mmCIF file of C-alpha atoms in Angstrom:
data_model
loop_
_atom_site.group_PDB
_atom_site.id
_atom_site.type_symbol
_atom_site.label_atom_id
_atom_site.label_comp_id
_atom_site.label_asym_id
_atom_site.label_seq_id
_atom_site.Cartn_x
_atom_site.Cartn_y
_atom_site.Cartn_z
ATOM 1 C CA UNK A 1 17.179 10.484 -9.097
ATOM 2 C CA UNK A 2 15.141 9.611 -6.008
ATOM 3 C CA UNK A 3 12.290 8.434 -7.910
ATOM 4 C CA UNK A 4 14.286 5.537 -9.356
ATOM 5 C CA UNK A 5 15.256 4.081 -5.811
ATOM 6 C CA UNK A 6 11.453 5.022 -4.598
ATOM 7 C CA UNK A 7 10.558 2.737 -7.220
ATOM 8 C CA UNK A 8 12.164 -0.123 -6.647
ATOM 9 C CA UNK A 9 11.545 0.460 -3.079
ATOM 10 C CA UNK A 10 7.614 0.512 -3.176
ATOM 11 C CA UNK A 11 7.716 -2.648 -5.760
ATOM 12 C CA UNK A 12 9.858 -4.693 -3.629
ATOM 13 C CA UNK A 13 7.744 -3.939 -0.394
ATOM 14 C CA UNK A 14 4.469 -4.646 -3.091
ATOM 15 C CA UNK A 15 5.998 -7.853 -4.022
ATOM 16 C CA UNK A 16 7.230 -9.114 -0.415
ATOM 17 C CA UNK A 17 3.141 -8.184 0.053
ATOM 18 C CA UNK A 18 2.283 -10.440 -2.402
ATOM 19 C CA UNK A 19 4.518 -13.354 -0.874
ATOM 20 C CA UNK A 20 2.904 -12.861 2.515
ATOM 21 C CA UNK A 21 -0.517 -13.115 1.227
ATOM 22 C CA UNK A 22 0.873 -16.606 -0.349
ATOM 23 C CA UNK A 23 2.488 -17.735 2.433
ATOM 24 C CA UNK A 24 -0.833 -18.087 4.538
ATOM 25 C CA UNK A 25 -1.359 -22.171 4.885
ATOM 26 C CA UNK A 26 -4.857 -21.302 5.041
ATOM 27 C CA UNK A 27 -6.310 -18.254 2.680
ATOM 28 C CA UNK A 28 -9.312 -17.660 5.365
ATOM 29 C CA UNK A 29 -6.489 -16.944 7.787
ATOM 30 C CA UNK A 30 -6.006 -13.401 5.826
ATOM 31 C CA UNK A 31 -9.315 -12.063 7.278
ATOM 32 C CA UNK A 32 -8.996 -13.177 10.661
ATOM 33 C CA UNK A 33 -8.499 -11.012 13.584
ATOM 34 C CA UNK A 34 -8.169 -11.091 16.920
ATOM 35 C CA UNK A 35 -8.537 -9.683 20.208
ATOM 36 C CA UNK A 36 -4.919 -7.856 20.165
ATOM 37 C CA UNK A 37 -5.561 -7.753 16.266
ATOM 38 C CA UNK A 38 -8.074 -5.201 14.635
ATOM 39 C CA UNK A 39 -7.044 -5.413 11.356
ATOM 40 C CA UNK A 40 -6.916 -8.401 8.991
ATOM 41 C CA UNK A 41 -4.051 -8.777 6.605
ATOM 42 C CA UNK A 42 -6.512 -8.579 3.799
ATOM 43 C CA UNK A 43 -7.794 -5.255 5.095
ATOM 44 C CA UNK A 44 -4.513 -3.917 5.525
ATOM 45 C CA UNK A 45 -4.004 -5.046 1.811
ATOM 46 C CA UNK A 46 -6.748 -3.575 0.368
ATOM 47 C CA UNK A 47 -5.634 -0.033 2.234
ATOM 48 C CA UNK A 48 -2.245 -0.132 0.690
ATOM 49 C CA UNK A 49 -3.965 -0.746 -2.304
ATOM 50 C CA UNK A 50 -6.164 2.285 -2.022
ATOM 51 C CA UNK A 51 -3.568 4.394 -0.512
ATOM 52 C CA UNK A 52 -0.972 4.414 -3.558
ATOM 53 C CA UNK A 53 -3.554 4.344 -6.274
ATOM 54 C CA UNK A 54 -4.985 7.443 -4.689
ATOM 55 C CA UNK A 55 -2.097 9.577 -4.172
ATOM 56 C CA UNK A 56 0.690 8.097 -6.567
ATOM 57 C CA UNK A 57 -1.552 7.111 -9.752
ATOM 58 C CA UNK A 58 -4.627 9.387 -9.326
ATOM 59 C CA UNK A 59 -2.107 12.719 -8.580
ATOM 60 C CA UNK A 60 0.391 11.567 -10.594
ATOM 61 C CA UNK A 61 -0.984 8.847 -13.563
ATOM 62 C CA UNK A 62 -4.331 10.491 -13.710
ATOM 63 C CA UNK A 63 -5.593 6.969 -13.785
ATOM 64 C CA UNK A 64 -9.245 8.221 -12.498
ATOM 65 C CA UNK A 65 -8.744 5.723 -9.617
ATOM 66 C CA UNK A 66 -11.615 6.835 -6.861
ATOM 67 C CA UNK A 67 -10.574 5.576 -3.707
ATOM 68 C CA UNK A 68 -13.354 4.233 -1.039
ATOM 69 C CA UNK A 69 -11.055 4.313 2.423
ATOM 70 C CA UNK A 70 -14.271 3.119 4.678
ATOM 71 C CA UNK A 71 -14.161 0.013 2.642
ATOM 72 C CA UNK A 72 -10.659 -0.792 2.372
ATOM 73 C CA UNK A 73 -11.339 -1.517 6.101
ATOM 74 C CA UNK A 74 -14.824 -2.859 5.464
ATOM 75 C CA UNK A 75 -14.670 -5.135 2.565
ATOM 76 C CA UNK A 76 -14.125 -9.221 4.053
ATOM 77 C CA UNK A 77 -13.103 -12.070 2.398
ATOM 78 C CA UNK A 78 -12.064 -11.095 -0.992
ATOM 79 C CA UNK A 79 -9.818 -14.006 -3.088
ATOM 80 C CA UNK A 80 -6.499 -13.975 -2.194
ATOM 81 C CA UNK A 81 -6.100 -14.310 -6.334
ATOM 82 C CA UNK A 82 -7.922 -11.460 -6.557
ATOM 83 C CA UNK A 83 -5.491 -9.391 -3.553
ATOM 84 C CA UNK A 84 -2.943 -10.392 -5.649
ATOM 85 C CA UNK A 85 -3.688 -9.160 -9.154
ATOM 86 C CA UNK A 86 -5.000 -5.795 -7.520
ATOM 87 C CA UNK A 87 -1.013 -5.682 -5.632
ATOM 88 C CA UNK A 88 0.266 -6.672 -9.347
ATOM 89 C CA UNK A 89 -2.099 -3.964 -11.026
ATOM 90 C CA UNK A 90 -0.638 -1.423 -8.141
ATOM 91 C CA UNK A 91 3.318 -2.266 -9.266
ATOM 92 C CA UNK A 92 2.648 -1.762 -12.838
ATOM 93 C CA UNK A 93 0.921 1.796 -11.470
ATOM 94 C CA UNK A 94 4.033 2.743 -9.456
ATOM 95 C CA UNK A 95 6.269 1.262 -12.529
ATOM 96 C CA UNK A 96 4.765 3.589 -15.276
ATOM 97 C CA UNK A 97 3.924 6.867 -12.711
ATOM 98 C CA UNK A 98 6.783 7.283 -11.254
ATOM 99 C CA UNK A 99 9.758 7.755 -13.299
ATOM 100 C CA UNK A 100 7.858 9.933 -15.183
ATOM 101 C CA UNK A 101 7.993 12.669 -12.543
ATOM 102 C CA UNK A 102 9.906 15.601 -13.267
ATOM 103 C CA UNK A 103 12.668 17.113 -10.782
ATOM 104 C CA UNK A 104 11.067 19.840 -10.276
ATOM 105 C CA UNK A 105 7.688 17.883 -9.374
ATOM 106 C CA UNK A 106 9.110 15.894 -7.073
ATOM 107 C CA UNK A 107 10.692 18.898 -5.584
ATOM 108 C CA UNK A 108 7.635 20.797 -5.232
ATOM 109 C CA UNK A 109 4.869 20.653 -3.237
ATOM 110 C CA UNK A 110 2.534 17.388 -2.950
ATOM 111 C CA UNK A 111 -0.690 19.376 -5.297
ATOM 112 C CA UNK A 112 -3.014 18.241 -1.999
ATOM 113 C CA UNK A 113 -2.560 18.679 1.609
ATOM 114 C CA UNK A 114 -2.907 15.645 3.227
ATOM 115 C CA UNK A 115 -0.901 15.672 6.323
ATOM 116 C CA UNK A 116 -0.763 18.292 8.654
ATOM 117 C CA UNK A 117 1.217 20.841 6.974
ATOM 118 C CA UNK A 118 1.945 21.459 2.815
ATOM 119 C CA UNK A 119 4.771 18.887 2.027
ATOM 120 C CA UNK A 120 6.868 18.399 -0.920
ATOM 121 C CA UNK A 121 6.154 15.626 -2.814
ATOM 122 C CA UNK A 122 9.621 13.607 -2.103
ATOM 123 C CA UNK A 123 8.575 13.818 1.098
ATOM 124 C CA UNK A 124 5.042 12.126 0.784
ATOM 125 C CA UNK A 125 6.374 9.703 -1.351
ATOM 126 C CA UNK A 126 8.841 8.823 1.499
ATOM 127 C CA UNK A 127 6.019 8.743 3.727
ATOM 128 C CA UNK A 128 3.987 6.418 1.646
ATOM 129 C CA UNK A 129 7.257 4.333 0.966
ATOM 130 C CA UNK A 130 7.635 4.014 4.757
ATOM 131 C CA UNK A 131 4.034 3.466 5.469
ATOM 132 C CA UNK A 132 3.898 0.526 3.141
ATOM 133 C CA UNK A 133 6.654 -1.033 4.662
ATOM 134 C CA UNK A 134 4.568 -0.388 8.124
ATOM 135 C CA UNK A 135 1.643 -2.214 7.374
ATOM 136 C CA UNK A 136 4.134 -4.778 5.493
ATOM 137 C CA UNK A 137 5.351 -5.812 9.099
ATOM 138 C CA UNK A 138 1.745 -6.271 10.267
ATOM 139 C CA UNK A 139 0.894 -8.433 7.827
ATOM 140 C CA UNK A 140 4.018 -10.890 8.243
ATOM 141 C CA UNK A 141 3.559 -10.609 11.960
ATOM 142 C CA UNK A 142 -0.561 -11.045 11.286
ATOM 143 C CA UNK A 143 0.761 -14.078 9.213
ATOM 144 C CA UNK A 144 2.768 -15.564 11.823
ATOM 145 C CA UNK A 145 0.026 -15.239 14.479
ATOM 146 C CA UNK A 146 -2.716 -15.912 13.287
ATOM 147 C CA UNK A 147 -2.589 -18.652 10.419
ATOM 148 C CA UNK A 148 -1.585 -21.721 12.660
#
């Protein structure tokens, strides 16, 4: 079933986030930007983060998670521990969420319209799978940039 491989696909992109964020020599490096550069590596952490708690676990795991997208971009210099055990807390999300989907949920339509048109969920979950793995880029080429 698709939501086995979209499992291990967002928690290998999660963990490959978490081994960027410790890769940076120096953790201040994560919330610089630059002049070609708008967004940090922590910000773009902290959106992922926000982004699959809000439509994977509060659609789907009815955690209660309420997500605050101004600050995702907003927030600065929050512990790289701290980025970490949210990522961690995000995996165990997408762990216990997904596989419990039904066929015939994931078939279906996503229950909110958030892109243009009504899309089934297996789509949006590709979407997210393949936006994570966007912003995944950024922050390794962020990484590779900026922390010198």
């Amino acid at each position: 079933m698709i939501s086995e491989t979209l499992t291990t696909l967002f928690c290998r992109d999660l963990k490959k986030l978490k081994d960027e964020l410790a890769l940076y020599q120096n953790e201040e490096n994560i919330w610089l930007i630059d002049k070609h550069i708008s967004n940090s590596a922590g910000n773009l952490c902290l959106h992922l983060i926000g982004n699959l708690n809000t439509y994977i676990g509060a659609e789907f795991g009815r955690t209660g998670y309420i997500r605050n997208r101004p600050e995702e971009f907003a927030k600065k210099n929050v512990p790289r521990s701290e980025l970490t055990n949210a990522i961690t807390q995000t995996i165990f999300m997408i762990e216990n969420t997904l596989p419990t989907l039904t066929e015939t949920q994931i078939k279906g339509e996503y229950p909110i319209k958030v892109l243009e048109d009504h899309v089934t969920t297996e789509f949006f979950l590709v979407h997210l799978v393949m936006h994570l793995s966007y912003h995944l880029g950024q922050v390794n080429y962020h990484r590779r940039m900026l922390d010198c």
